[in-house]
PDB file of C-alpha atoms in Angstrom:
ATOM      1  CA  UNK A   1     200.554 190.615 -31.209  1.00 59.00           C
ATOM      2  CA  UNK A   2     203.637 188.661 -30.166  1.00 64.00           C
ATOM      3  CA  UNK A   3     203.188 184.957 -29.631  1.00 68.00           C
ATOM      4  CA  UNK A   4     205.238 183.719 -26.536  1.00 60.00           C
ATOM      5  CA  UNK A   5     205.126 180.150 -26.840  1.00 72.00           C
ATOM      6  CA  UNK A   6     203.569 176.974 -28.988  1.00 77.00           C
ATOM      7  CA  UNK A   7     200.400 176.826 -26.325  1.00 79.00           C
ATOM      8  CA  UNK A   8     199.685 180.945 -28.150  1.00 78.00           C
ATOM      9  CA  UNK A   9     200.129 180.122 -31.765  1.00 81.00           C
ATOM     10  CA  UNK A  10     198.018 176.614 -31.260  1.00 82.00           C
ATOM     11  CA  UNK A  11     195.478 178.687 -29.533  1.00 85.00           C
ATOM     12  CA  UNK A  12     194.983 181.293 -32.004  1.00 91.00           C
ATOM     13  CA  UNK A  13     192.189 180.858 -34.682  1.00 94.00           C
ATOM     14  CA  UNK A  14     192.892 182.330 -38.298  1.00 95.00           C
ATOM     15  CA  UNK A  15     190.312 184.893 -37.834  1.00 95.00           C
ATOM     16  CA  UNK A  16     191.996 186.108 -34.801  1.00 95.00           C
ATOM     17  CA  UNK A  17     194.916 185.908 -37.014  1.00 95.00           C
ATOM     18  CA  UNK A  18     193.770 188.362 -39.469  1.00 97.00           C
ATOM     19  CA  UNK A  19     192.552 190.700 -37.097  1.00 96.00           C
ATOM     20  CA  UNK A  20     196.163 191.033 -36.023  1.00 95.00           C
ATOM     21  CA  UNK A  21     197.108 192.026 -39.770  1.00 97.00           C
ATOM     22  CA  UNK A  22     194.364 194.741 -39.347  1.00 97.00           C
ATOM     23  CA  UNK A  23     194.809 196.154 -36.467  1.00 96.00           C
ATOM     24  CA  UNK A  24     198.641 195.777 -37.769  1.00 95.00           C
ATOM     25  CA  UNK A  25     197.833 198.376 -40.865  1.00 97.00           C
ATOM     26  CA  UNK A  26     195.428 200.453 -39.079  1.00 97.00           C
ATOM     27  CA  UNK A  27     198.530 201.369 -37.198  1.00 94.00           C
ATOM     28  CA  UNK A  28     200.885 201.721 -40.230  1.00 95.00           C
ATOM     29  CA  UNK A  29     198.672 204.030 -42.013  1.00 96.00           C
ATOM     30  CA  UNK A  30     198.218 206.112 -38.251  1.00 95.00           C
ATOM     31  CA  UNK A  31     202.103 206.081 -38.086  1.00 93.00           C
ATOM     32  CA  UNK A  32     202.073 204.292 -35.003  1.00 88.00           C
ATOM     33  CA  UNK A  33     204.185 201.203 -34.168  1.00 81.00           C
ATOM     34  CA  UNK A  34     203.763 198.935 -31.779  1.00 76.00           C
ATOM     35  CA  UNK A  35     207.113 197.268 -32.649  1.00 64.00           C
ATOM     36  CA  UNK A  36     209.467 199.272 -32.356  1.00 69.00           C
ATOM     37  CA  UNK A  37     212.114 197.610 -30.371  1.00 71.00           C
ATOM     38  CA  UNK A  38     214.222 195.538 -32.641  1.00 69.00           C
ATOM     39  CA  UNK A  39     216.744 194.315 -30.005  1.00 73.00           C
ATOM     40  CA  UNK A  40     214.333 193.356 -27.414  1.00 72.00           C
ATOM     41  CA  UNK A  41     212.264 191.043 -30.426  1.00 67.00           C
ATOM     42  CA  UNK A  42     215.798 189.591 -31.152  1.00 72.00           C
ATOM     43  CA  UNK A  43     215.739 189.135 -27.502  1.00 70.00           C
ATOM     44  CA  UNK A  44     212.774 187.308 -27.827  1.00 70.00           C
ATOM     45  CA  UNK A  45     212.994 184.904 -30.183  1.00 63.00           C
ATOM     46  CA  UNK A  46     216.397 183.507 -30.173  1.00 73.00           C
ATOM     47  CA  UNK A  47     215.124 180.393 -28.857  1.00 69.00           C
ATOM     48  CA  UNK A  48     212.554 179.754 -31.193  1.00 63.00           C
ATOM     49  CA  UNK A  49     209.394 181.531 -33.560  1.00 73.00           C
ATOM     50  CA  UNK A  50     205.825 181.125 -33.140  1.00 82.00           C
ATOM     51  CA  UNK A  51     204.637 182.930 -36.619  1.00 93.00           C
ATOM     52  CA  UNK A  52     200.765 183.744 -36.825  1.00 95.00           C
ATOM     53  CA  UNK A  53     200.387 183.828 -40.675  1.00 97.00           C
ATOM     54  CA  UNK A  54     202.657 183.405 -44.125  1.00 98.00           C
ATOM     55  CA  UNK A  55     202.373 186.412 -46.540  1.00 98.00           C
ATOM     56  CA  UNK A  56     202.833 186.203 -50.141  1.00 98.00           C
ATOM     57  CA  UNK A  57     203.661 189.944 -52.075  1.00 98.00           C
ATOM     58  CA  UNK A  58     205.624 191.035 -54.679  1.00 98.00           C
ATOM     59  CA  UNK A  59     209.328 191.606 -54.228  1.00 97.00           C
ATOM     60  CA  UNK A  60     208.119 195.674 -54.586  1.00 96.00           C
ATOM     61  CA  UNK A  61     210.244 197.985 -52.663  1.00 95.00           C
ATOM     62  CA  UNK A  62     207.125 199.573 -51.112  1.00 94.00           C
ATOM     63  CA  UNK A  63     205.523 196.959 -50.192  1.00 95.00           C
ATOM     64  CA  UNK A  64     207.315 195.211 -46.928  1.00 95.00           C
ATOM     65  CA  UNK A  65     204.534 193.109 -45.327  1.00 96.00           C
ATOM     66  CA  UNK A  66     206.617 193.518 -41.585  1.00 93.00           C
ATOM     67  CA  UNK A  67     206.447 197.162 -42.187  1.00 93.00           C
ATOM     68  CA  UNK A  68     202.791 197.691 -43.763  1.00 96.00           C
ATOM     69  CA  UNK A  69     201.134 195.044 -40.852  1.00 96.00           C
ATOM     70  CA  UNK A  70     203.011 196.432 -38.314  1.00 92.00           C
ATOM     71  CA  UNK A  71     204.503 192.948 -37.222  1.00 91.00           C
ATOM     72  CA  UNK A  72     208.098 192.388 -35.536  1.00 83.00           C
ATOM     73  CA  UNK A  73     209.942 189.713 -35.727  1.00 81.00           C
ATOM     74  CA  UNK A  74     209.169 186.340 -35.721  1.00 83.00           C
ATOM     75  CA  UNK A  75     205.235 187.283 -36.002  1.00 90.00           C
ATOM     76  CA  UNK A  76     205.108 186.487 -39.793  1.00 94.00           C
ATOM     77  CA  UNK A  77     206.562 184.419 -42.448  1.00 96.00           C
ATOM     78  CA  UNK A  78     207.255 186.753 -45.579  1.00 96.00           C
ATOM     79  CA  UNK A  79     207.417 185.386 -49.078  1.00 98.00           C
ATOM     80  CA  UNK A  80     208.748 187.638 -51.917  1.00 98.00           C
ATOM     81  CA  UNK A  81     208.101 187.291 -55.760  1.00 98.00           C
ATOM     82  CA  UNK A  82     207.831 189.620 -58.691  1.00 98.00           C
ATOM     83  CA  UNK A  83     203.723 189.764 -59.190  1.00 97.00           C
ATOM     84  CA  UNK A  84     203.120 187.543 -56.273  1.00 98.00           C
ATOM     85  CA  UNK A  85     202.868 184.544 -58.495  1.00 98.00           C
ATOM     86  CA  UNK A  86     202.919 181.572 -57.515  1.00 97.00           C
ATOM     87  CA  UNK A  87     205.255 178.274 -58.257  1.00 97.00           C
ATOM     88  CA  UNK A  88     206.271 174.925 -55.838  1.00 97.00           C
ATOM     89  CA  UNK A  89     208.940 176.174 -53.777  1.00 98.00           C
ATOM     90  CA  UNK A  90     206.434 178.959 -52.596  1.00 98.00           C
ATOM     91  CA  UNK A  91     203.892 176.008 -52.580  1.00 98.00           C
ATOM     92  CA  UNK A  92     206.274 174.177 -50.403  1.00 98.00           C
ATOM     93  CA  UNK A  93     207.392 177.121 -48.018  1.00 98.00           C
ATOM     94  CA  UNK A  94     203.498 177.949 -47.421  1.00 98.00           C
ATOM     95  CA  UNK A  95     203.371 173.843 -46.568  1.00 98.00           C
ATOM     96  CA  UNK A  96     206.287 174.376 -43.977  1.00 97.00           C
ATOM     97  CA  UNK A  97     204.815 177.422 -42.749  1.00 97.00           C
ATOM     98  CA  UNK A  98     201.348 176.173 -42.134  1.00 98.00           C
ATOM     99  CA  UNK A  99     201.943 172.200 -41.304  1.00 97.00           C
ATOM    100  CA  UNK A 100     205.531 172.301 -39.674  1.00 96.00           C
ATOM    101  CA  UNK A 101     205.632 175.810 -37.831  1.00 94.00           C
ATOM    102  CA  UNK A 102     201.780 176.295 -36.773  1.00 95.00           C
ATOM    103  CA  UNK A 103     201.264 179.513 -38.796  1.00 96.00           C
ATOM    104  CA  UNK A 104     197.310 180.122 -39.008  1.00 97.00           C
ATOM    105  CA  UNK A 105     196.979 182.530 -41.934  1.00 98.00           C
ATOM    106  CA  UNK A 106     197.860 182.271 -45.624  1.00 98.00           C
ATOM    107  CA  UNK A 107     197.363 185.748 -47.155  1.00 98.00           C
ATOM    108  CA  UNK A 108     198.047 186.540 -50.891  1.00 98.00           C
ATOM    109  CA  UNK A 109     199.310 190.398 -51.360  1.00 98.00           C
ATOM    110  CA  UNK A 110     198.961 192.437 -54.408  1.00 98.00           C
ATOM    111  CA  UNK A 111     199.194 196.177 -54.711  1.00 97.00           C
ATOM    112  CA  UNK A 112     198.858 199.344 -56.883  1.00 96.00           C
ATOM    113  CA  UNK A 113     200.994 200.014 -59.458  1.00 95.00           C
ATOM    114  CA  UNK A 114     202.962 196.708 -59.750  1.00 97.00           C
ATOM    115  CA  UNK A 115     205.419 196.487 -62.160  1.00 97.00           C
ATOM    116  CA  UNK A 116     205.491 193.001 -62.666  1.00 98.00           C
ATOM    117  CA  UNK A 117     201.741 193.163 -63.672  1.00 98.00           C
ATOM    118  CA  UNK A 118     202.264 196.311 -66.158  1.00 98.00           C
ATOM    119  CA  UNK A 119     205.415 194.223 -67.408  1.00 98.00           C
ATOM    120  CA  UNK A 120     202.863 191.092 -68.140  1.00 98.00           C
ATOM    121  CA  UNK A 121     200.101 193.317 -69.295  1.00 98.00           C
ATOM    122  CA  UNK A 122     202.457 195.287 -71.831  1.00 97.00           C
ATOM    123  CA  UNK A 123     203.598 192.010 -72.831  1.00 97.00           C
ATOM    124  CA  UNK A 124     207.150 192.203 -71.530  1.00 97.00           C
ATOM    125  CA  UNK A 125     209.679 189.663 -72.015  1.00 96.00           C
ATOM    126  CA  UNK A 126     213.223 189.512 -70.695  1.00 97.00           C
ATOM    127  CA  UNK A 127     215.515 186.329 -69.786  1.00 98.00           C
ATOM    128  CA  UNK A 128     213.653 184.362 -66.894  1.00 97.00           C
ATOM    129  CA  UNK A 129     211.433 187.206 -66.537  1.00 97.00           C
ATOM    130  CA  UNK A 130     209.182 186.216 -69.542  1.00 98.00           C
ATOM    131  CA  UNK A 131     208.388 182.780 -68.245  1.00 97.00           C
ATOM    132  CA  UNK A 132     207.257 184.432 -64.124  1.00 98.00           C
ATOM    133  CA  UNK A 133     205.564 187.017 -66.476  1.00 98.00           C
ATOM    134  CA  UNK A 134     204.057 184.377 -68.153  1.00 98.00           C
ATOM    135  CA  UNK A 135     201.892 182.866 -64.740  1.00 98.00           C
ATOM    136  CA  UNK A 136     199.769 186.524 -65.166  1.00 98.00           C
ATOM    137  CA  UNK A 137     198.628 185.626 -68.417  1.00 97.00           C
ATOM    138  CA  UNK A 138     195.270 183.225 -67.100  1.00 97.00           C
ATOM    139  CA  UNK A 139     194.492 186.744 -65.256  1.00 98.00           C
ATOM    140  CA  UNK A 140     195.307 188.942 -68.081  1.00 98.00           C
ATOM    141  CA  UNK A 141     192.890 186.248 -70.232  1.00 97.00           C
ATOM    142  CA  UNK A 142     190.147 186.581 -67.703  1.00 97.00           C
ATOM    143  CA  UNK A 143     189.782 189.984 -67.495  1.00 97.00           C
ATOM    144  CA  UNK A 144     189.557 190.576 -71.497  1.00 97.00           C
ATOM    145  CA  UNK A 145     186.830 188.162 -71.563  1.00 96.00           C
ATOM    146  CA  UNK A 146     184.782 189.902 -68.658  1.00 96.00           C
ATOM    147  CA  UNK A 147     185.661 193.379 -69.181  1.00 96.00           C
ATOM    148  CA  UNK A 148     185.760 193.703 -73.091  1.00 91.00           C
ATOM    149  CA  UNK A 149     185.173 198.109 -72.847  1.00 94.00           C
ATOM    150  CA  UNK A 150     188.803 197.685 -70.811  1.00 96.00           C
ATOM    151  CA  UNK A 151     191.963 198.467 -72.141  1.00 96.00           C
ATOM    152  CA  UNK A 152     194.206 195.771 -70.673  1.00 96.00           C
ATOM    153  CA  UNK A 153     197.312 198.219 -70.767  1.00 96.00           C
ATOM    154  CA  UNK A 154     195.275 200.982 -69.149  1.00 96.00           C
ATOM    155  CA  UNK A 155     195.883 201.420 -65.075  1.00 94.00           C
ATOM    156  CA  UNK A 156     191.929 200.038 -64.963  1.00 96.00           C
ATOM    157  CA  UNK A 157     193.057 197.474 -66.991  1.00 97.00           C
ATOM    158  CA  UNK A 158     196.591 196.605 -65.015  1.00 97.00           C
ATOM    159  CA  UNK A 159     194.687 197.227 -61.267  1.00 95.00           C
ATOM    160  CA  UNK A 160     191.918 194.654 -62.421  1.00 97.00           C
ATOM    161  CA  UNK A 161     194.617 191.650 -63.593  1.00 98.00           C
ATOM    162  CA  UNK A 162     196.316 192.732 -60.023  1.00 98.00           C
ATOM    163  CA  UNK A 163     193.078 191.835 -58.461  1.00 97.00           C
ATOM    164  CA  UNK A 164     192.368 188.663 -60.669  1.00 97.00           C
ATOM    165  CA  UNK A 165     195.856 187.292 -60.269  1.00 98.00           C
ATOM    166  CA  UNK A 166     195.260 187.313 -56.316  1.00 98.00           C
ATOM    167  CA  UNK A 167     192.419 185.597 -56.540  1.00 96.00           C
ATOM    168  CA  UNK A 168     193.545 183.176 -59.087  1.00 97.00           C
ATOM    169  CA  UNK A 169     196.786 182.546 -56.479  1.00 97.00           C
ATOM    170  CA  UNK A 170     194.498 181.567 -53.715  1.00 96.00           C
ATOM    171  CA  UNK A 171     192.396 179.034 -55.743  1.00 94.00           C
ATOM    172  CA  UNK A 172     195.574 177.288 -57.139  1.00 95.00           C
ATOM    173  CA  UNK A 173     197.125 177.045 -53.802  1.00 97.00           C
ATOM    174  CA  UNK A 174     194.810 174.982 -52.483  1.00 93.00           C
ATOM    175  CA  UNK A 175     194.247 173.234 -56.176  1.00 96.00           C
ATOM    176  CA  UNK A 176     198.027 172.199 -55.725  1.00 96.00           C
ATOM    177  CA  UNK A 177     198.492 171.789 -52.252  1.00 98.00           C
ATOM    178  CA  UNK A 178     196.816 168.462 -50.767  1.00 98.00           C
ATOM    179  CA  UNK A 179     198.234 169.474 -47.402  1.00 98.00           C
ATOM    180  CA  UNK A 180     196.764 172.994 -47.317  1.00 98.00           C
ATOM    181  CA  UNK A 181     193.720 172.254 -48.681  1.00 97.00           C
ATOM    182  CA  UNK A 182     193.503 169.517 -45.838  1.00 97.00           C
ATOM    183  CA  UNK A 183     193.994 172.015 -43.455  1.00 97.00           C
ATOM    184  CA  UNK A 184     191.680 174.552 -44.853  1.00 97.00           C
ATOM    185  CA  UNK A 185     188.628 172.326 -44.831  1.00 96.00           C
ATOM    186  CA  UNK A 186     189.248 171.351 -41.128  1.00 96.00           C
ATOM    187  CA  UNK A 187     189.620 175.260 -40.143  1.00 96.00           C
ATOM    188  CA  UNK A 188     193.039 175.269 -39.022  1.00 96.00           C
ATOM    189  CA  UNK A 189     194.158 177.553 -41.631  1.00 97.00           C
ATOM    190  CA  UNK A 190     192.216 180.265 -43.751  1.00 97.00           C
ATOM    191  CA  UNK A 191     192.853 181.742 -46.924  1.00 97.00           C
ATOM    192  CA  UNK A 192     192.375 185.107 -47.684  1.00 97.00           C
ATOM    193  CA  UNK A 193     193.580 187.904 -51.046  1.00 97.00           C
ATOM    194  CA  UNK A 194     194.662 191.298 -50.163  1.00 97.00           C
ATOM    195  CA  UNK A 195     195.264 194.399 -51.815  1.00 97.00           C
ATOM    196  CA  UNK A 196     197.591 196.763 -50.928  1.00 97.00           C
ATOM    197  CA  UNK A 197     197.713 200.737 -52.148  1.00 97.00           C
ATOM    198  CA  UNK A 198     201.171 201.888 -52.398  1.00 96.00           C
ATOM    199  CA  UNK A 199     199.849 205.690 -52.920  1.00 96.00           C
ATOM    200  CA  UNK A 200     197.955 205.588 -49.380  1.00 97.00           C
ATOM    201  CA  UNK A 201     199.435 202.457 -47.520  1.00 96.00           C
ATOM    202  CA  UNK A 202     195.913 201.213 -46.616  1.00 98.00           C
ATOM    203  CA  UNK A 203     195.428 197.394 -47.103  1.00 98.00           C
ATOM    204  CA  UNK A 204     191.969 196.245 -48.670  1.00 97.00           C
ATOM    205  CA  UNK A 205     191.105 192.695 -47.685  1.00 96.00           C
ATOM    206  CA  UNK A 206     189.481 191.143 -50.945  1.00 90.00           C
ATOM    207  CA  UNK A 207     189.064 187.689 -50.171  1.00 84.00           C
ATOM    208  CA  UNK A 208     188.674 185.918 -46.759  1.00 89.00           C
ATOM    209  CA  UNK A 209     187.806 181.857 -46.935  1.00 88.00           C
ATOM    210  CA  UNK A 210     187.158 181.027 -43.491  1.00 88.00           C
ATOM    211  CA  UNK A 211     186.075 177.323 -42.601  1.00 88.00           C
ATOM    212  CA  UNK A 212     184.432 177.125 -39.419  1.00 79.00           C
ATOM    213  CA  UNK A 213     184.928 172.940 -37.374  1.00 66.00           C
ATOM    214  CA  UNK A 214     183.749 174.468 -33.858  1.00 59.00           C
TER     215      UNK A 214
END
C-alpha cells in the first residue's frame, strides 16, 4: 500500500497498518510482488515519504524487511542491528519515525537461526560485539528460569531467547521512551513482536498491543 500524501498516512490506523505487513508477506512467501517498479517508486517519492510503520530486525542477510513485507520505497522505515537489540539511537530513530514522520506501526523482528542470539547463547565475546551480545543476556536469564528441562545452547533453547528477546524489546521501548509510550496509550501508534522463519519466509506475528481512543 503506497501512501500518496500526509492526509493517507494521518488517516491510517496501526491496525490497518499491520494488515499491510500481512498482506505484504502473504505475497512474499506466494512470490508475488506488488512492487516491482523501482524507478516509478523513486518517481514517487522524490518530493517527500509518508512511511506506514518502523521495523526493527537483525542486520541478517536473509532477513530484508522491504523484501519479506513486500513494501517499496518510502512505505517503511527499516532499522538494522545484530539480534535486534535495542539501545538510544534506535530509541531515538523509532521517536523520529513515529512523532516527526507520522509512521503508525512499531514492529520488533526476530527470526530463525540468528546468529547474534546463538553468539549470546554460546556465550560469545569479541571486541564491541560482547557488550550488543551482552543486551540478550535478561532473555537468555529468563528462559533458564522458566524452561529449566532446556538446553540454552540447543536450537529450542536459542529459538526460545529469540522469542523472549522480542518481547523483552517491546516492553523496554516503551519503558524508555516517554514519547512512544505517550503515543501508544492514545492509539496513535501500536506495538507489536514478530517472528520471522528464514527456512520458509513466513512471518509469525507474536505480539500485537493495540490501544483503541475511538
Amino acid at each position: 500500500m503506497r501512501l500518496h500524501n500526509v492526509e493517507d498516512q494521518k488517516s491510517l490506523t496501526p491496525q490497518l497498518a499491520l494488515s499491510f505487513l500481512k498482506e505484504g508477506n502473504k505475497r512474499f512467501v506466494a512470490n508475488l510482488k506488488a512492487h516491482s517498479n523501482l524507478l516509478e517508486q523513486v518517481n514517487e517519492t522524490k518530493n517527500g515519504q509518508f512511511p506506514f510503520a518502523v521495523i526493527l530486525s537483525c542486520i541478517d542477510s536473509r532477513t530484508s524487511a522491504e523484501l519479506i513485507f513486500d513494501q517499496g520505497l518510502g512505505d517503511i522505515f527499516s532499522v538494522r542491528i545484530a539480534g535486534n537489540v535495542l539501545n538510544n539511537d534506535i530509541i531515538g530513530s523509532m521517536e523520529y519515525a513515529c512523532k516527526l514522520a507520522g509512521s503508525k506501526l512499531i514492529v520488533v523482528l526476530g527470526h530463525s537461526r540468528c546468529g547474534a542470539i546463538t553468539g549470546a547463547c554460546h556465550g560469545t565475546e569479541l571486541g564491541h560485539l560482547t557488550d550488543l551480545l551482552a543486551k540478550v543476556k535478561p532473555s537468555i536469564e529468563y528462559v533458564e528460569n522458566t524452561h529449566n528441562d532446556v538446553d540454552i545452547k540447543s536450537q529450542e533453547g536459542i529459538d526460545l531467547v529469540t522469542v523472549q528477546n522480542v518481547d523483552y524489546t517491546i516492553d523496554h521501548i516503551l519503558d524508555k521512551s516517554p514519547v512512544l509510550k505517550e503515543m501508544f496509550e492514545e492509539g496513535e501508534i501500536g506495538i507489536v513482536g514478530a517472528f520471522y522463519q528464514v527456512e520458509t519466509g513466513e512471518v509469525n506475528f507474536m505480539k500485537e498491543n493495540f490501544i483503541d481512543k475511538k
